[in-house]
Amino acid sequence: MNYFERETRQMKPFLRPLFFSLILLATTAGTAIAKEATWVTDKPLTLKLHMHFGDRYVWDDNWPVAKEAFRLTNVKMTNTANKAATNSMEQFNLMMASGNLPDVVGGGNLKDPFIRYGIEGAFIPLNKLIDQYAPNIKAFLKSHPDVDRSIRAPDGSIYYVPYVPDGTVARGWFIRQDWLDKLKLKQPQTVEELHTVLKAFKEKDPNGNGKADEVPFFARDFQEAYRLVNLWGARSSGSDSYLDFILDANGKVKHPFAEPGFRDGIRNVAKWYSEGLIDAEIFTRRARAREQLLGTNVGGVTHDWFGTTASFNEALAPTIPGFKFVPMAPPADSTGKRWEEDARLPVRPDGWAITLNNKNPVETIKYFDFYFGRKGRNLANFGVEGVNYDIKDGKPVFRESVLKAKQSVLNQMKDIGAQIPIGFWQDFDYERQWTTPIALVGVDMYQKNKYLAPQFPGVVMNKEERAIYDQYATDVQTYMLEMAQNWVLGAKNVDKTWDEYQAKLKSLGYFQMLTVMQAAYNRQTGKH
């Protein structure tokens, strides 16, 4: 006989109904308490979502993270994007052209389309919804005014909730320390010393195979060849996105490829290329450059992401005795300044928006808000608690099964639905946990020494400005890249063709682009 049976038998008959009523009330209260505090709605809600990203991923209802989000919020997102498609932007455009919009649209590089179609009425403004129903997003935007400004449309509306990166340092310099040691050289501290080291790598057989096969400087992104102009004080981009615009000291929008400093820098880059100090295949080798050149023990110096580049030390240690690829400080440029052009964007052009067809905008914004709360943020960054990570001392910590898996942590996360371009706030601790000590040394060095250059915040253009920009942008940027490559390869001389280059940029509409970008920037920052 259990406790309840014993007590009710001994109870006077007229008290038994009251007792059971109290038990029912307590049970009901217990059920309510057991429900997740993160629930958006008591009645399960299904929302249709178009999310195609990275040209190969779509939202998967069966992701562990998607299922856990459903359990925690009582809202289920179900995919409408074409799983077989391989072009994310094309899929977005086809969906918009069809007029058959789901409840939510998400993905990468959609900031401009979100704003454009938002102004036209396809996506609803979120300002009031955030103010009334999304306390986590509201608090985040209040404490991050730069993000708030950057996502607002020209009409002042917010049409999407963005993916916000965490951390500041992204890429940096790496050098073969074992080669330096063998040649009795020190890490280069200036552009002149870097030139000396690269020549030594080319000419003095640091890999010891008796062949002149060393590739002194290499990169998997061909744009890194242009970034070498930094060594002569010039910019190649204004942000983590290659070929971005910059702001000069007076707040004027310009493109670095059109500036005299770029001409002077690319002249020196071309000289280094002609001397064989830059990978002859830097424009064609592309994504596998690190695997090819480090794996065959011929790569010397690169500029790349700290986390993934440092991981080659462990990967190649068994096959290349003494292999040591370490971060180094940016060499001082020709004016004596040390700086790093690349840094993480304060906000990415990724996220998700609510369409005009959505019949449950309040519940949807609450669902978006979930990812800016602690549980949702952990889910989006670390996966499922108790499966991928545990809470230790109040912080999420990846399990050993994740950290020691053959597949990278990032790829593991993507495979389960975490670290994807929905609207969420990234937690750099997710990356710090799997980043090797060698990489962290580099990250901390760049951060503590404040090497990072100011980043161009980007602009939000109105419909008329965007139409003018789009009219000229492709031709202008294509021509810039074409000429820059010709200069590096020595096919054309930058000094002899610079005036012609400037005239062509003008005829292609470069200054019309600057005019509308400047207008958008002035409006965005309150300058007139």
PDB file of C-alpha atoms in Angstrom, residues 251-425:
ATOM      1  CA  GLY A 251      34.759  59.613 -43.751  1.00  0.00           C
ATOM      2  CA  LYS A 252      34.666  59.392 -47.539  1.00  0.00           C
ATOM      3  CA  VAL A 253      33.733  56.077 -49.155  1.00  0.00           C
ATOM      4  CA  LYS A 254      36.352  54.815 -51.600  1.00  0.00           C
ATOM      5  CA  HIS A 255      37.506  51.567 -53.123  1.00  0.00           C
ATOM      6  CA  PRO A 256      41.079  50.581 -52.247  1.00  0.00           C
ATOM      7  CA  PHE A 257      41.782  49.260 -55.757  1.00  0.00           C
ATOM      8  CA  ALA A 258      41.300  52.789 -57.124  1.00  0.00           C
ATOM      9  CA  GLU A 259      43.657  54.506 -54.674  1.00  0.00           C
ATOM     10  CA  PRO A 260      47.288  55.571 -55.413  1.00  0.00           C
ATOM     11  CA  GLY A 261      48.499  53.524 -52.449  1.00  0.00           C
ATOM     12  CA  PHE A 262      47.204  50.368 -54.101  1.00  0.00           C
ATOM     13  CA  ARG A 263      49.165  51.223 -57.245  1.00  0.00           C
ATOM     14  CA  ASP A 264      52.370  51.593 -55.221  1.00  0.00           C
ATOM     15  CA  GLY A 265      51.735  48.412 -53.288  1.00  0.00           C
ATOM     16  CA  ILE A 266      50.844  46.263 -56.300  1.00  0.00           C
ATOM     17  CA  ARG A 267      54.034  47.415 -58.011  1.00  0.00           C
ATOM     18  CA  ASN A 268      56.006  45.750 -55.213  1.00  0.00           C
ATOM     19  CA  VAL A 269      53.770  42.670 -55.171  1.00  0.00           C
ATOM     20  CA  ALA A 270      54.470  42.233 -58.902  1.00  0.00           C
ATOM     21  CA  LYS A 271      58.198  42.473 -58.199  1.00  0.00           C
ATOM     22  CA  TRP A 272      57.981  39.741 -55.535  1.00  0.00           C
ATOM     23  CA  TYR A 273      55.975  37.575 -57.925  1.00  0.00           C
ATOM     24  CA  SER A 274      58.597  38.015 -60.670  1.00  0.00           C
ATOM     25  CA  GLU A 275      61.261  36.949 -58.176  1.00  0.00           C
ATOM     26  CA  GLY A 276      59.415  33.700 -57.475  1.00  0.00           C
ATOM     27  CA  LEU A 277      58.571  34.628 -53.885  1.00  0.00           C
ATOM     28  CA  ILE A 278      54.803  34.234 -54.432  1.00  0.00           C
ATOM     29  CA  ASP A 279      53.212  30.976 -55.529  1.00  0.00           C
ATOM     30  CA  ALA A 280      53.188  30.906 -59.335  1.00  0.00           C
ATOM     31  CA  GLU A 281      49.774  29.205 -59.136  1.00  0.00           C
ATOM     32  CA  ILE A 282      48.218  31.529 -56.554  1.00  0.00           C
ATOM     33  CA  PHE A 283      45.387  32.399 -58.962  1.00  0.00           C
ATOM     34  CA  THR A 284      44.601  28.801 -59.859  1.00  0.00           C
ATOM     35  CA  ARG A 285      45.514  26.557 -56.914  1.00  0.00           C
ATOM     36  CA  ARG A 286      42.689  27.835 -54.691  1.00  0.00           C
ATOM     37  CA  ALA A 287      41.031  25.894 -51.852  1.00  0.00           C
ATOM     38  CA  ARG A 288      43.485  23.002 -51.420  1.00  0.00           C
ATOM     39  CA  ALA A 289      46.624  25.138 -51.387  1.00  0.00           C
ATOM     40  CA  ARG A 290      47.424  24.457 -47.730  1.00  0.00           C
ATOM     41  CA  GLU A 291      46.950  20.716 -48.069  1.00  0.00           C
ATOM     42  CA  GLN A 292      49.018  20.584 -51.266  1.00  0.00           C
ATOM     43  CA  LEU A 293      51.926  22.826 -50.289  1.00  0.00           C
ATOM     44  CA  LEU A 294      52.204  22.114 -46.584  1.00  0.00           C
ATOM     45  CA  GLY A 295      51.477  18.434 -47.102  1.00  0.00           C
ATOM     46  CA  THR A 296      54.366  18.125 -49.570  1.00  0.00           C
ATOM     47  CA  ASN A 297      56.634  20.187 -47.307  1.00  0.00           C
ATOM     48  CA  VAL A 298      57.181  23.057 -49.752  1.00  0.00           C
ATOM     49  CA  GLY A 299      54.991  25.902 -48.366  1.00  0.00           C
ATOM     50  CA  GLY A 300      56.688  28.589 -46.284  1.00  0.00           C
ATOM     51  CA  VAL A 301      54.431  31.531 -45.345  1.00  0.00           C
ATOM     52  CA  THR A 302      50.710  32.193 -45.634  1.00  0.00           C
ATOM     53  CA  HIS A 303      47.960  34.474 -44.406  1.00  0.00           C
ATOM     54  CA  ASP A 304      44.837  32.598 -43.336  1.00  0.00           C
ATOM     55  CA  TRP A 305      42.395  31.761 -40.546  1.00  0.00           C
ATOM     56  CA  PHE A 306      44.128  30.981 -37.266  1.00  0.00           C
ATOM     57  CA  GLY A 307      42.102  27.955 -36.191  1.00  0.00           C
ATOM     58  CA  THR A 308      42.213  25.867 -39.355  1.00  0.00           C
ATOM     59  CA  THR A 309      45.763  26.841 -40.328  1.00  0.00           C
ATOM     60  CA  ALA A 310      47.253  25.964 -36.940  1.00  0.00           C
ATOM     61  CA  SER A 311      45.597  22.532 -37.122  1.00  0.00           C
ATOM     62  CA  PHE A 312      48.126  21.470 -39.777  1.00  0.00           C
ATOM     63  CA  ASN A 313      50.742  21.124 -37.029  1.00  0.00           C
ATOM     64  CA  GLU A 314      48.983  18.111 -35.576  1.00  0.00           C
ATOM     65  CA  ALA A 315      47.901  16.769 -38.937  1.00  0.00           C
ATOM     66  CA  LEU A 316      51.388  16.794 -40.491  1.00  0.00           C
ATOM     67  CA  ALA A 317      53.540  15.983 -37.458  1.00  0.00           C
ATOM     68  CA  PRO A 318      53.529  12.228 -38.208  1.00  0.00           C
ATOM     69  CA  THR A 319      54.723  12.676 -41.812  1.00  0.00           C
ATOM     70  CA  ILE A 320      57.008  15.745 -41.642  1.00  0.00           C
ATOM     71  CA  PRO A 321      59.466  15.478 -38.738  1.00  0.00           C
ATOM     72  CA  GLY A 322      59.816  18.763 -36.852  1.00  0.00           C
ATOM     73  CA  PHE A 323      57.029  20.475 -38.790  1.00  0.00           C
ATOM     74  CA  LYS A 324      56.214  23.755 -37.031  1.00  0.00           C
ATOM     75  CA  PHE A 325      53.866  26.283 -38.643  1.00  0.00           C
ATOM     76  CA  VAL A 326      53.341  29.154 -36.222  1.00  0.00           C
ATOM     77  CA  PRO A 327      51.575  32.527 -36.118  1.00  0.00           C
ATOM     78  CA  MET A 328      53.702  35.630 -36.391  1.00  0.00           C
ATOM     79  CA  ALA A 329      52.982  39.318 -35.909  1.00  0.00           C
ATOM     80  CA  PRO A 330      52.212  41.338 -39.037  1.00  0.00           C
ATOM     81  CA  PRO A 331      55.544  42.631 -40.371  1.00  0.00           C
ATOM     82  CA  ALA A 332      55.817  46.397 -40.044  1.00  0.00           C
ATOM     83  CA  ASP A 333      54.922  48.024 -43.365  1.00  0.00           C
ATOM     84  CA  SER A 334      57.103  50.418 -45.330  1.00  0.00           C
ATOM     85  CA  THR A 335      55.985  53.279 -43.060  1.00  0.00           C
ATOM     86  CA  GLY A 336      56.902  51.360 -39.913  1.00  0.00           C
ATOM     87  CA  LYS A 337      53.353  50.427 -38.819  1.00  0.00           C
ATOM     88  CA  ARG A 338      52.164  46.955 -37.820  1.00  0.00           C
ATOM     89  CA  TRP A 339      48.545  46.220 -38.632  1.00  0.00           C
ATOM     90  CA  GLU A 340      46.167  43.523 -39.794  1.00  0.00           C
ATOM     91  CA  GLU A 341      43.561  44.319 -42.415  1.00  0.00           C
ATOM     92  CA  ASP A 342      41.282  41.366 -41.803  1.00  0.00           C
ATOM     93  CA  ALA A 343      38.890  41.061 -38.876  1.00  0.00           C
ATOM     94  CA  ARG A 344      35.567  39.395 -38.198  1.00  0.00           C
ATOM     95  CA  LEU A 345      32.526  41.269 -39.383  1.00  0.00           C
ATOM     96  CA  PRO A 346      30.521  42.750 -36.500  1.00  0.00           C
ATOM     97  CA  VAL A 347      27.398  41.428 -38.210  1.00  0.00           C
ATOM     98  CA  ARG A 348      27.067  39.120 -41.174  1.00  0.00           C
ATOM     99  CA  PRO A 349      24.596  39.637 -44.049  1.00  0.00           C
ATOM    100  CA  ASP A 350      22.873  36.421 -42.922  1.00  0.00           C
ATOM    101  CA  GLY A 351      19.790  35.678 -40.851  1.00  0.00           C
ATOM    102  CA  TRP A 352      16.054  35.256 -41.257  1.00  0.00           C
ATOM    103  CA  ALA A 353      12.915  37.287 -41.883  1.00  0.00           C
ATOM    104  CA  ILE A 354       9.144  36.955 -41.490  1.00  0.00           C
ATOM    105  CA  THR A 355       7.091  37.090 -44.698  1.00  0.00           C
ATOM    106  CA  LEU A 356       3.772  38.869 -45.204  1.00  0.00           C
ATOM    107  CA  ASN A 357       2.114  35.427 -45.520  1.00  0.00           C
ATOM    108  CA  ASN A 358       2.976  34.506 -41.930  1.00  0.00           C
ATOM    109  CA  LYS A 359      -0.197  34.194 -39.844  1.00  0.00           C
ATOM    110  CA  ASN A 360       1.713  33.903 -36.555  1.00  0.00           C
ATOM    111  CA  PRO A 361       4.192  36.800 -36.460  1.00  0.00           C
ATOM    112  CA  VAL A 362       4.114  37.112 -32.649  1.00  0.00           C
ATOM    113  CA  GLU A 363       4.969  33.458 -32.108  1.00  0.00           C
ATOM    114  CA  THR A 364       7.602  33.663 -34.856  1.00  0.00           C
ATOM    115  CA  ILE A 365       9.422  36.634 -33.335  1.00  0.00           C
ATOM    116  CA  LYS A 366       9.317  34.855 -29.971  1.00  0.00           C
ATOM    117  CA  TYR A 367      10.927  31.861 -31.673  1.00  0.00           C
ATOM    118  CA  PHE A 368      13.615  34.148 -33.140  1.00  0.00           C
ATOM    119  CA  ASP A 369      14.094  35.625 -29.663  1.00  0.00           C
ATOM    120  CA  PHE A 370      14.711  32.161 -28.233  1.00  0.00           C
ATOM    121  CA  TYR A 371      18.057  32.023 -30.040  1.00  0.00           C
ATOM    122  CA  PHE A 372      19.228  35.199 -28.316  1.00  0.00           C
ATOM    123  CA  GLY A 373      18.432  33.736 -24.895  1.00  0.00           C
ATOM    124  CA  ARG A 374      20.933  31.505 -23.121  1.00  0.00           C
ATOM    125  CA  LYS A 375      19.374  28.138 -23.966  1.00  0.00           C
ATOM    126  CA  GLY A 376      18.787  29.014 -27.594  1.00  0.00           C
ATOM    127  CA  ARG A 377      22.215  30.558 -27.972  1.00  0.00           C
ATOM    128  CA  ASN A 378      23.814  27.415 -26.536  1.00  0.00           C
ATOM    129  CA  LEU A 379      21.774  25.266 -28.908  1.00  0.00           C
ATOM    130  CA  ALA A 380      22.761  27.305 -31.985  1.00  0.00           C
ATOM    131  CA  ASN A 381      26.433  27.289 -30.984  1.00  0.00           C
ATOM    132  CA  PHE A 382      27.119  23.982 -29.259  1.00  0.00           C
ATOM    133  CA  GLY A 383      24.370  21.591 -30.319  1.00  0.00           C
ATOM    134  CA  VAL A 384      22.246  19.552 -27.920  1.00  0.00           C
ATOM    135  CA  GLU A 385      22.983  19.618 -24.211  1.00  0.00           C
ATOM    136  CA  GLY A 386      23.788  16.181 -22.831  1.00  0.00           C
ATOM    137  CA  VAL A 387      24.707  14.921 -26.297  1.00  0.00           C
ATOM    138  CA  ASN A 388      27.227  17.362 -27.761  1.00  0.00           C
ATOM    139  CA  TYR A 389      28.043  19.414 -24.672  1.00  0.00           C
ATOM    140  CA  ASP A 390      27.513  19.661 -20.913  1.00  0.00           C
ATOM    141  CA  ILE A 391      27.214  22.641 -18.609  1.00  0.00           C
ATOM    142  CA  LYS A 392      30.257  22.914 -16.333  1.00  0.00           C
ATOM    143  CA  ASP A 393      30.714  25.813 -13.946  1.00  0.00           C
ATOM    144  CA  GLY A 394      27.829  27.505 -15.676  1.00  0.00           C
ATOM    145  CA  LYS A 395      29.352  27.298 -19.154  1.00  0.00           C
ATOM    146  CA  PRO A 396      28.769  24.953 -22.117  1.00  0.00           C
ATOM    147  CA  VAL A 397      31.681  22.568 -22.644  1.00  0.00           C
ATOM    148  CA  PHE A 398      31.973  20.257 -25.638  1.00  0.00           C
ATOM    149  CA  ARG A 399      32.180  16.544 -24.885  1.00  0.00           C
ATOM    150  CA  GLU A 400      35.353  14.673 -25.716  1.00  0.00           C
ATOM    151  CA  SER A 401      33.436  12.733 -28.366  1.00  0.00           C
ATOM    152  CA  VAL A 402      33.052  16.025 -30.255  1.00  0.00           C
ATOM    153  CA  LEU A 403      36.510  17.461 -29.648  1.00  0.00           C
ATOM    154  CA  LYS A 404      38.335  14.244 -30.553  1.00  0.00           C
ATOM    155  CA  ALA A 405      36.283  13.234 -33.580  1.00  0.00           C
ATOM    156  CA  LYS A 406      38.022  12.982 -36.947  1.00  0.00           C
ATOM    157  CA  GLN A 407      35.614  15.498 -38.455  1.00  0.00           C
ATOM    158  CA  SER A 408      36.117  19.166 -37.555  1.00  0.00           C
ATOM    159  CA  VAL A 409      33.898  20.582 -34.821  1.00  0.00           C
ATOM    160  CA  LEU A 410      32.472  23.126 -37.260  1.00  0.00           C
ATOM    161  CA  ASN A 411      31.439  20.430 -39.733  1.00  0.00           C
ATOM    162  CA  GLN A 412      29.992  18.337 -36.921  1.00  0.00           C
ATOM    163  CA  MET A 413      27.919  21.293 -35.807  1.00  0.00           C
ATOM    164  CA  LYS A 414      26.648  22.025 -39.303  1.00  0.00           C
ATOM    165  CA  ASP A 415      25.699  18.374 -39.727  1.00  0.00           C
ATOM    166  CA  ILE A 416      23.366  18.578 -36.721  1.00  0.00           C
ATOM    167  CA  GLY A 417      21.984  22.063 -37.489  1.00  0.00           C
ATOM    168  CA  ALA A 418      24.195  24.315 -35.334  1.00  0.00           C
ATOM    169  CA  GLN A 419      26.445  27.161 -36.542  1.00  0.00           C
ATOM    170  CA  ILE A 420      24.243  27.810 -39.543  1.00  0.00           C
ATOM    171  CA  PRO A 421      23.209  31.280 -40.829  1.00  0.00           C
ATOM    172  CA  ILE A 422      19.978  31.775 -38.916  1.00  0.00           C
ATOM    173  CA  GLY A 423      19.502  34.857 -36.761  1.00  0.00           C
ATOM    174  CA  PHE A 424      21.623  34.095 -33.703  1.00  0.00           C
ATOM    175  CA  TRP A 425      24.484  35.442 -31.625  1.00  0.00           C
TER     176      TRP A 425
END
